[in-house]
mmCIF file of C-alpha atoms in Angstrom:
data_model
loop_
_atom_site.group_PDB
_atom_site.id
_atom_site.type_symbol
_atom_site.label_atom_id
_atom_site.label_comp_id
_atom_site.label_asym_id
_atom_site.label_seq_id
_atom_site.Cartn_x
_atom_site.Cartn_y
_atom_site.Cartn_z
ATOM 1 C CA MET V 1 17.776 4.109 28.316
ATOM 2 C CA LEU V 2 19.799 4.615 25.524
ATOM 3 C CA PRO V 3 17.695 6.846 22.632
ATOM 4 C CA ASN V 4 16.338 5.892 19.161
ATOM 5 C CA PHE V 5 18.885 7.142 16.875
ATOM 6 C CA ASN V 6 16.597 6.246 14.323
ATOM 7 C CA ARG V 7 13.576 8.248 15.091
ATOM 8 C CA SER V 8 11.938 11.799 13.980
ATOM 9 C CA TRP V 9 11.939 14.912 16.091
ATOM 10 C CA GLN V 10 8.906 16.151 13.457
ATOM 11 C CA PRO V 11 6.370 18.911 15.169
ATOM 12 C CA GLN V 12 3.654 17.652 16.683
ATOM 13 C CA SER V 13 1.843 20.902 16.396
ATOM 14 C CA ARG V 14 2.372 21.833 12.758
ATOM 15 C CA PRO V 15 4.438 20.722 10.153
ATOM 16 C CA LEU V 16 8.123 22.072 10.079
ATOM 17 C CA HIS V 17 10.650 22.539 7.557
ATOM 18 C CA PHE V 18 14.192 22.923 8.969
ATOM 19 C CA SER V 19 17.068 24.770 6.948
ATOM 20 C CA SER V 20 19.715 24.932 9.893
ATOM 21 C CA VAL V 21 19.619 22.434 13.037
ATOM 22 C CA LYS V 22 22.195 22.993 16.314
ATOM 23 C CA VAL V 23 22.562 20.530 18.871
ATOM 24 C CA GLN V 24 23.600 21.266 22.768
ATOM 25 C CA GLY V 25 25.418 19.388 25.887
ATOM 26 C CA ASP V 26 22.063 18.101 26.905
ATOM 27 C CA ARG V 27 20.280 17.026 23.729
ATOM 28 C CA SER V 28 18.316 19.848 23.630
ATOM 29 C CA LEU V 29 17.787 21.406 19.568
ATOM 30 C CA VAL V 30 17.787 24.325 18.883
ATOM 31 C CA ALA V 31 16.891 24.691 14.430
ATOM 32 C CA ALA V 32 15.695 27.461 12.367
ATOM 33 C CA SER V 33 12.551 26.996 9.952
ATOM 34 C CA PRO V 34 12.106 28.774 6.852
ATOM 35 C CA GLY V 35 10.276 31.971 6.717
ATOM 36 C CA LYS V 36 9.238 30.949 10.572
ATOM 37 C CA GLY V 37 12.177 31.704 12.788
ATOM 38 C CA VAL V 38 13.771 29.658 15.117
ATOM 39 C CA TYR V 39 12.193 26.927 17.698
ATOM 40 C CA HIS V 40 14.284 25.225 20.796
ATOM 41 C CA ARG V 41 12.968 21.846 21.895
ATOM 42 C CA GLU V 42 14.202 19.574 25.145
ATOM 43 C CA GLU V 43 15.657 16.228 24.478
ATOM 44 C CA HIS V 44 11.999 14.297 25.024
ATOM 45 C CA GLY V 45 9.356 17.719 25.312
ATOM 46 C CA GLU V 46 7.691 19.746 22.451
ATOM 47 C CA TRP V 47 8.807 22.225 19.969
ATOM 48 C CA GLN V 48 8.514 25.570 21.591
ATOM 49 C CA ARG V 49 9.082 28.609 19.560
ATOM 50 C CA MET V 50 12.125 30.844 20.722
ATOM 51 C CA SER V 51 12.269 33.916 18.011
ATOM 52 C CA ASP V 52 11.717 37.088 20.099
ATOM 53 C CA GLY V 53 14.177 39.824 19.516
ATOM 54 C CA LEU V 54 14.376 38.169 15.733
ATOM 55 C CA PRO V 55 12.812 40.750 13.314
ATOM 56 C CA SER V 56 9.508 40.019 12.067
ATOM 57 C CA GLU V 57 10.532 39.729 8.455
ATOM 58 C CA SER V 58 13.951 38.346 8.696
ATOM 59 C CA MET V 59 15.724 34.712 7.320
ATOM 60 C CA VAL V 60 17.795 33.076 9.251
ATOM 61 C CA HIS V 61 19.519 32.146 7.124
ATOM 62 C CA ARG V 62 22.437 29.384 10.000
ATOM 63 C CA LEU V 63 22.622 29.152 13.645
ATOM 64 C CA GLN V 64 26.057 28.893 14.824
ATOM 65 C CA THR V 65 27.697 28.139 18.155
ATOM 66 C CA THR V 66 30.446 29.567 19.475
ATOM 67 C CA GLU V 67 32.081 28.972 22.868
ATOM 68 C CA ASN V 68 28.880 27.657 23.782
ATOM 69 C CA ARG V 69 27.349 31.024 22.871
ATOM 70 C CA LEU V 70 24.696 30.613 20.093
ATOM 71 C CA TYR V 71 24.518 33.045 16.691
ATOM 72 C CA ALA V 72 20.998 33.146 14.074
ATOM 73 C CA CYS V 73 22.516 35.080 10.776
ATOM 74 C CA THR V 74 20.113 36.402 9.165
ATOM 75 C CA SER V 75 19.011 38.545 6.458
ATOM 76 C CA LYS V 76 18.263 42.034 9.165
ATOM 77 C CA GLY V 77 21.687 41.327 10.726
ATOM 78 C CA LEU V 78 23.534 39.037 13.427
ATOM 79 C CA TYR V 79 21.999 38.113 16.263
ATOM 80 C CA LEU V 80 23.054 36.136 19.849
ATOM 81 C CA LEU V 81 21.038 34.650 22.210
ATOM 82 C CA GLN V 82 20.966 35.829 25.505
ATOM 83 C CA ASP V 83 19.033 34.898 27.892
ATOM 84 C CA ASN V 84 16.572 32.518 25.498
ATOM 85 C CA ARG V 85 15.972 35.948 23.843
ATOM 86 C CA TRP V 86 17.670 37.284 20.524
ATOM 87 C CA VAL V 87 19.681 40.470 20.672
ATOM 88 C CA ASN V 88 21.192 42.195 17.593
ATOM 89 C CA GLY V 89 25.798 41.226 17.728
ATOM 90 C CA ASP V 90 26.158 45.681 16.510
ATOM 91 C CA LEU V 91 26.215 44.499 12.867
ATOM 92 C CA GLU V 92 22.527 45.234 10.647
ATOM 93 C CA LYS V 93 24.288 44.397 7.700
ATOM 94 C CA ALA V 94 22.686 40.569 5.902
ATOM 95 C CA CYS V 95 25.175 38.379 6.924
ATOM 96 C CA TYR V 96 25.199 34.767 6.255
ATOM 97 C CA GLN V 97 27.866 33.107 8.419
ATOM 98 C CA TYR V 98 28.924 33.664 11.869
ATOM 99 C CA LYS V 99 33.441 32.679 13.405
ATOM 100 C CA GLU V 100 35.876 33.050 15.406
ATOM 101 C CA GLU V 101 39.153 32.538 14.563
ATOM 102 C CA TRP V 102 43.234 34.086 14.788
ATOM 103 C CA GLY V 103 41.330 36.264 17.658
ATOM 104 C CA TYR V 104 38.281 38.028 15.964
ATOM 105 C CA ALA V 105 35.380 37.796 15.250
ATOM 106 C CA PHE V 106 34.432 37.423 11.814
ATOM 107 C CA ALA V 107 30.629 37.669 9.759
ATOM 108 C CA ALA V 108 30.086 37.055 6.512
ATOM 109 C CA THR V 109 27.868 39.700 5.259
ATOM 110 C CA ASP V 110 26.015 40.725 1.694
ATOM 111 C CA ASP V 111 28.594 43.619 2.289
ATOM 112 C CA GLY V 112 32.352 41.511 1.691
ATOM 113 C CA LEU V 113 33.820 39.776 5.129
ATOM 114 C CA LEU V 114 33.474 41.832 8.079
ATOM 115 C CA TYR V 115 35.977 41.137 11.019
ATOM 116 C CA ARG V 116 36.686 42.869 14.961
ATOM 117 C CA ASN V 117 37.906 42.873 17.692
ATOM 118 C CA GLY V 118 35.743 43.904 20.411
ATOM 119 C CA GLY V 119 35.606 46.909 19.550
ATOM 120 C CA GLU V 120 33.484 48.474 15.945
ATOM 121 C CA TRP V 121 32.892 45.874 13.136
ATOM 122 C CA LYS V 122 35.922 46.018 10.493
ATOM 123 C CA GLN V 123 35.916 45.532 6.793
ATOM 124 C CA SER V 124 38.056 43.207 5.539
ATOM 125 C CA ALA V 125 37.854 42.035 1.852
ATOM 126 C CA TYR V 126 35.561 42.149 -0.639
ATOM 127 C CA LYS V 127 33.741 44.906 -0.003
ATOM 128 C CA ARG V 128 29.851 45.405 -2.359
ATOM 129 C CA THR V 129 29.894 41.534 -3.004
ATOM 130 C CA VAL V 130 28.122 38.930 -1.565
ATOM 131 C CA VAL V 131 29.719 36.577 1.159
ATOM 132 C CA TYR V 132 28.602 33.358 2.145
ATOM 133 C CA ASP V 133 30.821 31.333 3.715
ATOM 134 C CA PHE V 134 34.577 31.102 4.535
ATOM 135 C CA LEU V 135 36.428 28.508 6.126
ATOM 136 C CA PHE V 136 39.929 28.869 8.460
ATOM 137 C CA THR V 137 42.846 25.979 8.385
ATOM 138 C CA PRO V 138 46.226 27.649 9.395
ATOM 139 C CA GLU V 139 47.584 29.294 6.492
ATOM 140 C CA TYR V 140 44.752 29.432 4.391
ATOM 141 C CA LEU V 141 41.331 31.359 4.870
ATOM 142 C CA TYR V 142 39.051 30.595 1.939
ATOM 143 C CA ILE V 143 35.563 32.381 1.186
ATOM 144 C CA GLY V 144 32.472 31.549 -0.761
ATOM 145 C CA LEU V 145 31.481 34.181 -2.295
ATOM 146 C CA GLU V 146 28.290 35.969 -5.293
ATOM 147 C CA GLY V 147 30.957 34.854 -8.316
ATOM 148 C CA GLY V 148 33.243 31.912 -7.301
ATOM 149 C CA VAL V 149 35.907 31.470 -3.971
ATOM 150 C CA GLY V 150 38.319 33.956 -2.891
ATOM 151 C CA MET V 151 41.652 32.776 -1.191
ATOM 152 C CA TYR V 152 43.837 34.557 1.349
ATOM 153 C CA ASP V 153 47.371 33.772 2.226
ATOM 154 C CA ARG V 154 48.515 34.636 5.323
ATOM 155 C CA MET V 155 51.904 34.237 5.187
ATOM 156 C CA THR V 156 52.395 36.427 2.806
ATOM 157 C CA ASP V 157 49.508 38.249 2.956
ATOM 158 C CA GLN V 158 48.116 38.004 -0.324
ATOM 159 C CA TRP V 159 44.849 37.691 -2.204
ATOM 160 C CA ALA V 160 43.808 35.259 -5.118
ATOM 161 C CA GLY V 161 39.894 34.500 -6.370
ATOM 162 C CA PHE V 162 38.486 32.169 -8.540
ATOM 163 C CA SER V 163 35.838 33.171 -10.490
ATOM 164 C CA LEU V 164 33.099 30.230 -11.420
ATOM 165 C CA GLY V 165 30.351 31.732 -12.523
ATOM 166 C CA VAL V 166 28.672 30.834 -9.521
ATOM 167 C CA GLY V 167 27.811 31.524 -6.286
ATOM 168 C CA VAL V 168 29.549 29.344 -3.540
ATOM 169 C CA THR V 169 27.021 29.461 -0.315
ATOM 170 C CA SER V 170 29.635 26.812 2.114
ATOM 171 C CA ILE V 171 32.520 26.354 1.487
ATOM 172 C CA ALA V 172 34.328 22.375 3.561
ATOM 173 C CA ALA V 173 37.487 20.706 3.295
ATOM 174 C CA ASP V 174 39.058 17.388 4.326
ATOM 175 C CA ARG V 175 42.451 16.635 4.302
ATOM 176 C CA THR V 176 43.380 16.698 0.329
ATOM 177 C CA ARG V 177 41.046 19.394 -1.667
ATOM 178 C CA LEU V 178 38.391 22.196 -0.518
ATOM 179 C CA ILE V 179 34.081 21.449 -1.242
ATOM 180 C CA GLY V 180 32.182 24.446 -2.077
ATOM 181 C CA ALA V 181 28.074 24.132 -2.874
ATOM 182 C CA THR V 182 26.738 26.120 -5.492
ATOM 183 C CA ASP V 183 23.343 28.245 -6.044
ATOM 184 C CA SER V 184 23.162 26.634 -8.423
ATOM 185 C CA GLY V 185 23.276 23.163 -6.658
ATOM 186 C CA GLU V 186 26.268 21.339 -8.032
ATOM 187 C CA LEU V 187 29.798 21.222 -5.615
ATOM 188 C CA ALA V 188 32.650 22.619 -6.773
ATOM 189 C CA ILE V 189 35.301 20.649 -5.963
ATOM 190 C CA SER V 190 39.297 22.904 -6.273
ATOM 191 C CA THR V 191 41.980 20.284 -8.937
ATOM 192 C CA GLY V 192 45.402 21.223 -7.283
ATOM 193 C CA ARG V 193 46.561 22.619 -10.076
ATOM 194 C CA GLY V 194 44.798 26.218 -8.999
ATOM 195 C CA GLY V 195 41.563 25.720 -9.765
ATOM 196 C CA PHE V 196 38.180 24.644 -9.039
ATOM 197 C CA GLU V 197 36.481 22.552 -11.182
ATOM 198 C CA ARG V 198 31.477 22.619 -11.179
ATOM 199 C CA ILE V 199 30.697 19.156 -10.770
ATOM 200 C CA ARG V 200 26.593 18.543 -11.222
ATOM 201 C CA PHE V 201 25.243 14.526 -9.782
ATOM 202 C CA GLY V 202 22.462 13.859 -12.174
ATOM 203 C CA ASP V 203 18.946 16.071 -10.757
ATOM 204 C CA MET V 204 20.163 16.321 -7.162
ATOM 205 C CA PHE V 205 20.494 19.397 -5.549
ATOM 206 C CA VAL V 206 22.964 20.443 -2.695
ATOM 207 C CA PHE V 207 22.325 23.154 -0.546
ATOM 208 C CA SER V 208 25.346 22.728 1.828
ATOM 209 C CA VAL V 209 28.630 21.187 2.755
ATOM 210 C CA VAL V 210 29.459 20.450 5.960
ATOM 211 C CA SER V 211 33.028 19.301 7.570
ATOM 212 C CA ARG V 212 33.529 16.522 10.440
ATOM 213 C CA LEU V 213 37.508 15.599 9.847
ATOM 214 C CA PRO V 214 38.207 13.610 7.980
ATOM 215 C CA HIS V 215 34.993 14.016 6.037
ATOM 216 C CA VAL V 216 33.017 16.081 3.953
ATOM 217 C CA TYR V 217 29.334 16.070 4.304
ATOM 218 C CA VAL V 218 26.976 16.459 1.410
ATOM 219 C CA CYS V 219 23.614 17.526 2.068
ATOM 220 C CA THR V 220 21.020 17.238 -0.954
ATOM 221 C CA ASP V 221 17.746 17.556 -2.094
ATOM 222 C CA LYS V 222 17.644 13.226 -2.159
ATOM 223 C CA GLY V 223 19.719 13.024 1.298
ATOM 224 C CA LEU V 224 23.459 12.823 2.753
ATOM 225 C CA PHE V 225 26.138 11.515 1.700
ATOM 226 C CA ARG V 226 29.806 11.735 2.082
ATOM 227 C CA VAL V 227 32.477 12.522 -0.599
ATOM 228 C CA GLY V 228 35.167 9.712 -0.669
ATOM 229 C CA ARG V 229 36.437 7.773 -3.731
ATOM 230 C CA LEU V 230 36.390 5.200 -5.833
ATOM 231 C CA GLY V 231 39.444 4.708 -7.233
ATOM 232 C CA SER V 232 40.538 8.335 -9.359
ATOM 233 C CA ARG V 233 37.478 8.784 -9.957
ATOM 234 C CA LEU V 234 34.950 11.270 -6.596
ATOM 235 C CA THR V 235 31.819 10.124 -5.977
ATOM 236 C CA LEU V 236 29.150 10.246 -3.050
ATOM 237 C CA PHE V 237 28.364 7.839 -0.756
ATOM 238 C CA SER V 238 24.946 7.915 0.579
ATOM 239 C CA LEU V 239 24.522 7.547 4.637
ATOM 240 C CA LYS V 240 20.621 8.782 4.229
ATOM 241 C CA PRO V 241 19.059 8.162 1.707
ATOM 242 C CA GLY V 242 15.696 9.520 0.103
ATOM 243 C CA LEU V 243 15.647 13.038 2.728
ATOM 244 C CA PRO V 244 15.825 16.601 1.451
ATOM 245 C CA VAL V 245 18.538 17.033 4.042
ATOM 246 C CA THR V 246 19.416 21.613 4.625
ATOM 247 C CA ASP V 247 22.025 20.755 7.949
ATOM 248 C CA VAL V 248 23.807 18.697 9.986
ATOM 249 C CA ASP V 249 25.480 18.752 13.151
ATOM 250 C CA TRP V 250 26.889 16.568 15.725
ATOM 251 C CA LEU V 251 27.102 15.387 19.687
ATOM 252 C CA GLY V 252 30.445 13.760 19.615
ATOM 253 C CA SER V 253 28.879 10.403 16.894
ATOM 254 C CA ASP V 254 25.215 11.208 17.395
ATOM 255 C CA LEU V 255 24.421 12.869 13.759
ATOM 256 C CA TYR V 256 21.047 15.653 13.992
ATOM 257 C CA MET V 257 20.134 16.641 9.983
ATOM 258 C CA ALA V 258 17.564 18.996 9.505
ATOM 259 C CA THR V 259 15.739 18.586 6.131
ATOM 260 C CA LEU V 260 12.477 20.109 4.344
ATOM 261 C CA SER V 261 10.410 17.584 4.980
ATOM 262 C CA LYS V 262 10.786 14.979 7.936
ATOM 263 C CA GLY V 263 11.701 17.516 10.951
ATOM 264 C CA ILE V 264 15.298 16.569 12.471
ATOM 265 C CA GLN V 265 16.274 12.857 11.582
ATOM 266 C CA THR V 266 19.086 11.606 13.716
ATOM 267 C CA MET V 267 21.450 8.570 13.289
ATOM 268 C CA ARG V 268 24.675 7.435 14.362
ATOM 269 C CA ALA V 269 27.984 8.732 12.271
#
């Protein structure tokens, strides 16, 4: 029997609100609830709390998976799930993102971008600056900062910075442009002329942006959208209206959405 891809994974015991979601290969879900920790649910099961090992007062900023390992980026550090218990990854600074690229592990923290290769965490860039997110391309590293965007050119070993006057809390890219979500609810779009422009879509508040080539998806308080163009004009195409969507993840062509009011929603991407 095929699953119902218009269903809600809303907890039945109490109304949990979700800020981050990861779907596993067996269609089980792991989701973070603001101020309540992390929860797990089998495809046809009930939500179970999965916060053992996390500090009681920690806030989960983002869940991340790397080579089948699940990480929680929290206000109290970076944690790895081992045997259903969270273990600190030798990083106790507030952490916002974790990725493994170029043969290294990287972490976005409230004290800059850190890296390591099997040893201790070391400073990479932007010490004493909040780094929220980062994105790798073959030639560049883009970094979402508390005041704008940083860029590292791998070929020339040069850094560049773009001050926007707002924090860029998540970064995504399609084939032609870099797109960020700001802490004021706008999109920050690369202009192709060595800068960025901030765009607000009415009273919509943008929570985050997520890449899945060739598209960029935008999570907002008005629903889920996909970035596109009508002629020369950038626009947002509605995919799931009317829900405050905070994060998305995929399993094949199936899209899973974390929402602030309706649990985890699913649809065909």
